[in-house]
Amino acid sequence: MRIAVLGGSGFIGPRVMRRLVEHGHEVHCMDINPGAPVLDPLRDKIEITHGDITVMDDVVEALVAAKPDRVINLAYVLGASERDPHPQVRINILGMDNCFEAARILDIRRVIYASSLAVYGPQRLHGERMVTEDDLRLGTGIYAVSKTFNEHQADWYNRAYDMAITGIRPANITGPDKVRGSMNHVQCQVLPAREEAVSFPYRDTMTLPLHVEDIAEVFVRVTLAEETAHAIYNSGGHSTSMGDLADAVRQYLPNAEITFGADEGGHDASGLYLMDNSRLVEEFEVQYAPFEQRVLETINEVRRDEGLPIVG
């Protein structure tokens, strides 16, 4: 199968493409930064071309060259400032529209794209319960609203042109090399692994981390499906407080310097941390690795890169 990945040099993209290659698929990557070092391990295994997701001609040209059976759009702005919405509007909305429209023009029915748990808004708006795909999208930030609009775009194309566009709402994706977006769960693992101190405001702040390798597997399974039963899927994740995450890190790094300004005060301001993913699990038989195992993997990957002895 030929698969085109738009925005492959980000945090999730290289893992997705690596897995697709391992499964024997032909992968074509279009990216604004084709020389990104993160793509180096894949250069002799996939086709990489320069292209800007906000330029329709670039997207069409890339898809014409790739002749893909599937398109995955992972090109989006994550962690941008609310003071300047223009980059997010251009990439997250115009870019997604270019992806959908180019696929329609070229008669590519199957498109998979990244939405976000941000569409739901904070947990307090939904109560202390698991949120499903049918719950209201109450997020109000630029990123959340952009992702909600993407979902409306996808629904319109599916209805108007009988396309099969499927979105995935990742949780707080975590891993050793993440540098933008939700970062407290990353810093809580990565900085102690480097033997650096780290501090957070509240021990009871909740988060919903999911390791990047697990979400990469989700994208692969959904992409390879001929059809999906639904147009949107929650990834789910591992609901935890920052205090409990710190304790998990200390299992492997007993001397980790992780401190908190206060034990309480962050719970009510937390983002979404209770996400039901039974739809994804039942249809695609997804099983995530134990989170403690992923914490250990993250710690040791960082320590190997730093030349420090592995633990655990």
Coordinates of C-alpha atoms in Angstrom, one line a residue:
M1 CA 0.0 0.0 0.0
R2 CA 1.2 3.5 -0.8
I3 CA 0.8 6.0 2.0
A4 CA 1.4 9.8 2.0
V5 CA 2.3 11.5 5.3
L6 CA 1.9 15.2 5.4
G7 CA 4.1 16.8 8.2
G8 CA 6.2 13.7 8.9
S9 CA 9.1 15.4 10.8
G10 CA 7.1 16.1 14.0
F11 CA 7.0 14.2 17.2
I12 CA 4.6 11.4 16.1
G13 CA 5.3 11.3 12.3
P14 CA 8.7 9.4 12.3
R15 CA 7.3 6.7 14.5
V16 CA 4.2 6.2 12.3
M17 CA 6.4 6.1 9.2
R18 CA 8.8 3.7 10.7
R19 CA 6.0 1.3 11.6
L20 CA 4.4 1.5 8.2
V21 CA 7.8 0.7 6.5
E22 CA 8.2 -2.3 8.9
H23 CA 4.8 -3.5 7.8
G24 CA 6.0 -3.4 4.2
H25 CA 4.2 -0.3 3.0
E26 CA 5.5 2.4 0.6
V27 CA 5.7 5.7 2.4
H28 CA 5.9 9.2 0.9
C29 CA 6.6 12.1 3.2
M30 CA 5.9 15.8 2.4
D31 CA 7.3 18.2 5.0
I32 CA 8.2 21.9 5.3
N33 CA 11.6 20.8 6.6
P34 CA 12.7 17.7 4.6
G35 CA 16.2 18.0 6.0
A36 CA 15.1 17.6 9.7
P37 CA 17.6 15.2 11.5
V38 CA 14.7 13.2 12.9
L39 CA 14.1 11.9 9.4
D40 CA 17.6 10.7 8.9
P41 CA 17.0 7.0 10.0
L42 CA 14.2 6.8 7.3
R43 CA 15.9 8.5 4.4
D44 CA 16.8 5.3 2.5
K45 CA 13.4 3.7 3.2
I46 CA 10.9 6.4 2.3
E47 CA 10.5 9.2 -0.3
I48 CA 10.8 12.7 1.2
T49 CA 9.9 15.9 -0.6
H50 CA 9.6 19.5 0.4
G51 CA 6.1 21.0 0.6
D52 CA 4.1 23.5 2.6
I53 CA 0.7 22.3 3.8
T54 CA -0.7 25.8 3.6
V55 CA 0.1 25.9 -0.2
M56 CA -2.5 24.0 -2.1
D57 CA -0.2 23.5 -5.1
D58 CA 2.4 21.8 -2.9
V59 CA -0.1 19.4 -1.5
V60 CA -1.6 18.5 -4.8
E61 CA 1.9 18.0 -6.3
A62 CA 3.0 15.8 -3.5
L63 CA -0.1 13.6 -3.7
V64 CA 0.1 13.4 -7.5
A65 CA 3.7 12.2 -7.2
A66 CA 2.9 9.7 -4.4
K67 CA -0.3 8.3 -5.9
P68 CA -1.3 7.2 -2.4
D69 CA -4.0 4.8 -1.2
R70 CA -4.1 6.7 2.1
V71 CA -3.2 10.1 3.3
I72 CA -2.2 10.9 6.9
N73 CA -2.1 14.6 7.9
L74 CA 0.2 15.2 10.9
A75 CA 1.0 18.8 10.0
Y76 CA -0.2 21.2 12.6
V77 CA 1.0 23.9 15.0
L78 CA 1.2 22.7 18.6
G79 CA 1.9 24.9 21.6
A80 CA 1.7 28.2 19.8
S81 CA 0.9 31.4 21.6
E82 CA -2.7 32.6 21.9
R83 CA -1.4 36.1 21.1
D84 CA -0.9 35.4 17.4
P85 CA -3.6 33.1 15.9
H86 CA -2.4 33.5 12.3
P87 CA 0.1 30.5 12.2
Q88 CA -2.5 28.2 13.7
V89 CA -5.2 29.4 11.4
R90 CA -3.0 28.9 8.3
I91 CA -1.6 25.5 9.3
N92 CA -4.3 23.9 11.4
I93 CA -7.3 25.1 9.4
L94 CA -6.2 26.1 5.9
G95 CA -3.7 23.3 5.8
M96 CA -6.2 20.7 6.8
D97 CA -8.6 22.0 4.2
N98 CA -5.9 21.8 1.6
C99 CA -5.3 18.2 2.6
F100 CA -9.0 17.2 2.4
E101 CA -9.6 19.1 -0.9
A102 CA -6.5 17.7 -2.6
A103 CA -7.6 14.2 -1.6
R104 CA -11.1 14.9 -3.0
I105 CA -9.7 16.2 -6.3
L106 CA -7.5 13.2 -6.7
D107 CA -10.1 10.7 -5.7
I108 CA -8.3 9.5 -2.5
R109 CA -11.2 8.5 -0.1
R110 CA -9.2 7.5 2.9
V111 CA -7.6 10.3 4.9
I112 CA -6.5 10.1 8.6
Y113 CA -5.8 13.2 10.6
A114 CA -4.9 14.3 14.1
S115 CA -7.5 16.0 16.2
S116 CA -6.9 16.4 20.0
L117 CA -8.4 15.9 23.4
A118 CA -8.3 19.7 23.6
V119 CA -11.6 19.9 21.8
Y120 CA -13.3 18.9 25.1
G121 CA -11.9 21.7 27.2
P122 CA -11.1 21.1 30.9
Q123 CA -12.4 18.2 32.8
R124 CA -14.4 20.3 35.2
L125 CA -16.8 21.2 32.4
H126 CA -17.8 17.5 32.1
G127 CA -17.7 16.4 35.7
E128 CA -15.7 13.6 37.2
R129 CA -16.5 11.0 34.5
M130 CA -15.1 9.4 31.4
V131 CA -15.8 11.6 28.3
T132 CA -16.8 9.8 25.1
E133 CA -16.7 10.8 21.5
D134 CA -20.3 11.9 21.7
D135 CA -19.7 14.4 24.4
L136 CA -19.8 18.2 23.8
R137 CA -16.7 19.8 22.5
L138 CA -16.3 22.7 24.9
G139 CA -12.7 23.7 24.3
T140 CA -12.2 27.5 23.8
G141 CA -8.5 28.0 23.0
I142 CA -7.3 28.7 19.5
Y143 CA -5.9 25.2 19.2
A144 CA -9.0 23.5 20.6
V145 CA -11.3 25.5 18.3
S146 CA -9.1 24.8 15.3
K147 CA -9.3 21.0 16.0
T148 CA -13.1 21.3 16.4
F149 CA -13.3 23.0 13.1
N150 CA -11.2 20.3 11.5
E151 CA -13.7 17.7 12.7
H152 CA -16.5 19.8 11.1
Q153 CA -14.5 19.9 7.9
A154 CA -14.0 16.2 7.9
D155 CA -17.7 15.5 8.5
W156 CA -18.7 17.8 5.7
Y157 CA -16.4 16.1 3.2
N158 CA -17.6 12.7 4.3
R159 CA -21.2 13.7 3.7
A160 CA -20.8 15.8 0.6
Y161 CA -18.3 13.5 -1.3
D162 CA -18.7 10.1 0.3
M163 CA -15.1 10.3 1.6
A164 CA -13.8 8.1 4.4
I165 CA -11.9 10.7 6.6
T166 CA -11.1 9.6 10.1
G167 CA -9.8 11.6 13.0
I168 CA -8.0 10.6 16.1
R169 CA -8.1 12.6 19.3
P170 CA -4.7 12.0 21.0
A171 CA -4.3 12.6 24.7
N172 CA -1.2 14.3 26.2
I173 CA 1.4 12.5 24.1
T174 CA 4.6 11.9 26.0
G175 CA 8.0 10.7 25.2
P176 CA 11.7 11.5 25.5
D177 CA 12.1 14.0 22.6
K178 CA 8.9 16.0 22.9
V179 CA 9.6 19.8 22.9
R180 CA 6.2 21.6 22.5
G181 CA 2.6 21.2 23.5
S182 CA 1.7 19.8 26.9
M183 CA 5.0 19.4 28.6
N184 CA 4.6 18.9 32.4
H185 CA 4.3 15.1 32.1
V186 CA 7.4 15.1 29.8
Q187 CA 9.5 17.3 32.0
C188 CA 8.6 15.2 35.1
Q189 CA 10.3 12.2 33.4
V190 CA 13.0 13.8 31.2
L191 CA 14.6 16.3 33.5
P192 CA 15.1 13.8 36.4
A193 CA 16.5 11.3 33.9
R194 CA 19.2 13.9 33.0
E195 CA 19.8 14.3 36.8
E196 CA 18.3 17.8 36.7
A197 CA 15.9 19.2 39.3
V198 CA 12.3 20.1 38.3
S199 CA 9.5 21.9 40.1
F200 CA 5.7 22.1 39.4
P201 CA 3.0 24.3 41.0
Y202 CA 0.7 21.6 42.3
R203 CA 0.9 18.0 43.2
D204 CA -2.8 17.3 42.4
T205 CA -2.7 18.7 38.8
M206 CA -4.2 15.9 36.6
T207 CA -2.9 14.9 33.2
L208 CA -3.6 12.2 30.6
P209 CA -0.3 11.0 29.2
L210 CA 0.0 8.4 26.4
H211 CA 3.4 7.3 25.1
V212 CA 4.2 8.4 21.6
E213 CA 4.9 4.8 20.5
D214 CA 1.3 3.9 21.5
I215 CA -0.3 6.7 19.6
A216 CA 1.9 5.9 16.6
E217 CA 0.4 2.3 16.6
V218 CA -3.1 3.8 16.8
F219 CA -2.5 5.9 13.7
V220 CA -1.1 2.9 11.8
R221 CA -4.0 0.6 12.7
V222 CA -6.6 3.2 11.8
T223 CA -4.8 4.1 8.6
L224 CA -4.5 0.5 7.3
A225 CA -8.3 -0.1 7.8
E226 CA -10.3 -0.2 4.6
E227 CA -13.2 1.5 6.4
T228 CA -13.8 2.6 10.0
A229 CA -17.0 2.3 11.9
H230 CA -16.8 5.9 13.1
A231 CA -15.4 9.2 11.9
I232 CA -13.6 10.1 15.2
Y233 CA -11.8 8.1 17.9
N234 CA -10.5 9.0 21.4
S235 CA -7.1 7.7 22.1
G236 CA -7.5 7.4 25.8
G237 CA -4.5 7.4 28.1
H238 CA -3.2 6.9 31.6
S239 CA -5.0 9.3 34.0
T240 CA -2.6 10.4 36.7
S241 CA -1.8 13.3 39.0
M242 CA 1.6 15.0 38.7
G243 CA 2.4 13.7 42.2
D244 CA 1.7 10.1 41.2
L245 CA 3.8 10.5 38.1
A246 CA 6.6 11.9 40.2
D247 CA 6.3 8.8 42.4
A248 CA 6.4 6.6 39.4
V249 CA 9.7 8.3 38.3
R250 CA 11.1 7.8 41.8
Q251 CA 10.6 4.1 41.5
Y252 CA 13.6 4.1 39.1
L253 CA 15.3 7.3 40.2
P254 CA 15.0 7.4 44.0
N255 CA 17.0 10.6 44.2
A256 CA 15.0 12.5 41.6
E257 CA 14.6 16.1 42.6
I258 CA 10.9 16.7 41.8
T259 CA 9.2 19.3 44.0
F260 CA 5.8 20.9 44.1
G261 CA 4.8 24.4 45.3
A262 CA 1.7 22.9 47.0
D263 CA -0.1 19.6 47.4
E264 CA -3.5 21.0 46.3
G265 CA -4.7 23.7 44.0
G266 CA -4.3 22.3 40.5
H267 CA -7.0 19.7 40.2
D268 CA -9.9 22.0 39.2
A269 CA -7.7 23.8 36.6
S270 CA -6.6 20.5 35.0
G271 CA -7.3 19.7 31.4
L272 CA -9.2 16.6 30.3
Y273 CA -7.9 13.5 32.1
L274 CA -10.8 11.0 31.9
M275 CA -11.2 9.9 28.3
D276 CA -13.1 6.8 27.2
N277 CA -11.5 4.9 24.3
S278 CA -13.6 1.8 24.2
R279 CA -14.6 2.6 20.6
L280 CA -11.0 2.4 19.6
V281 CA -10.2 -0.7 21.7
E282 CA -13.2 -2.7 20.5
E283 CA -12.7 -2.0 16.8
F284 CA -8.9 -2.1 16.5
E285 CA -8.0 -4.3 19.5
V286 CA -5.6 -1.6 20.8
Q287 CA -3.7 -2.5 24.0
Y288 CA -1.3 0.0 25.5
A289 CA 1.9 -1.0 27.3
P290 CA 1.7 -0.4 31.1
F291 CA 2.5 3.2 31.8
E292 CA 5.2 2.4 34.4
Q293 CA 7.0 0.5 31.6
R294 CA 6.8 3.5 29.3
V295 CA 8.1 5.8 32.1
L296 CA 11.1 3.5 32.5
E297 CA 11.6 3.4 28.7
T298 CA 11.5 7.2 28.5
I299 CA 14.0 7.6 31.4
N300 CA 16.5 5.1 29.9
E301 CA 16.3 6.5 26.4
V302 CA 17.1 10.0 27.8
R303 CA 20.0 8.5 29.9
R304 CA 21.5 6.7 26.9
D305 CA 21.5 9.9 24.9
E306 CA 23.1 11.7 27.9
G307 CA 25.7 8.9 28.4
L308 CA 24.3 8.1 31.8
P309 CA 23.9 4.5 33.1
I310 CA 20.4 3.0 32.5
V311 CA 18.2 2.1 35.5
G312 CA 15.5 -0.4 36.4

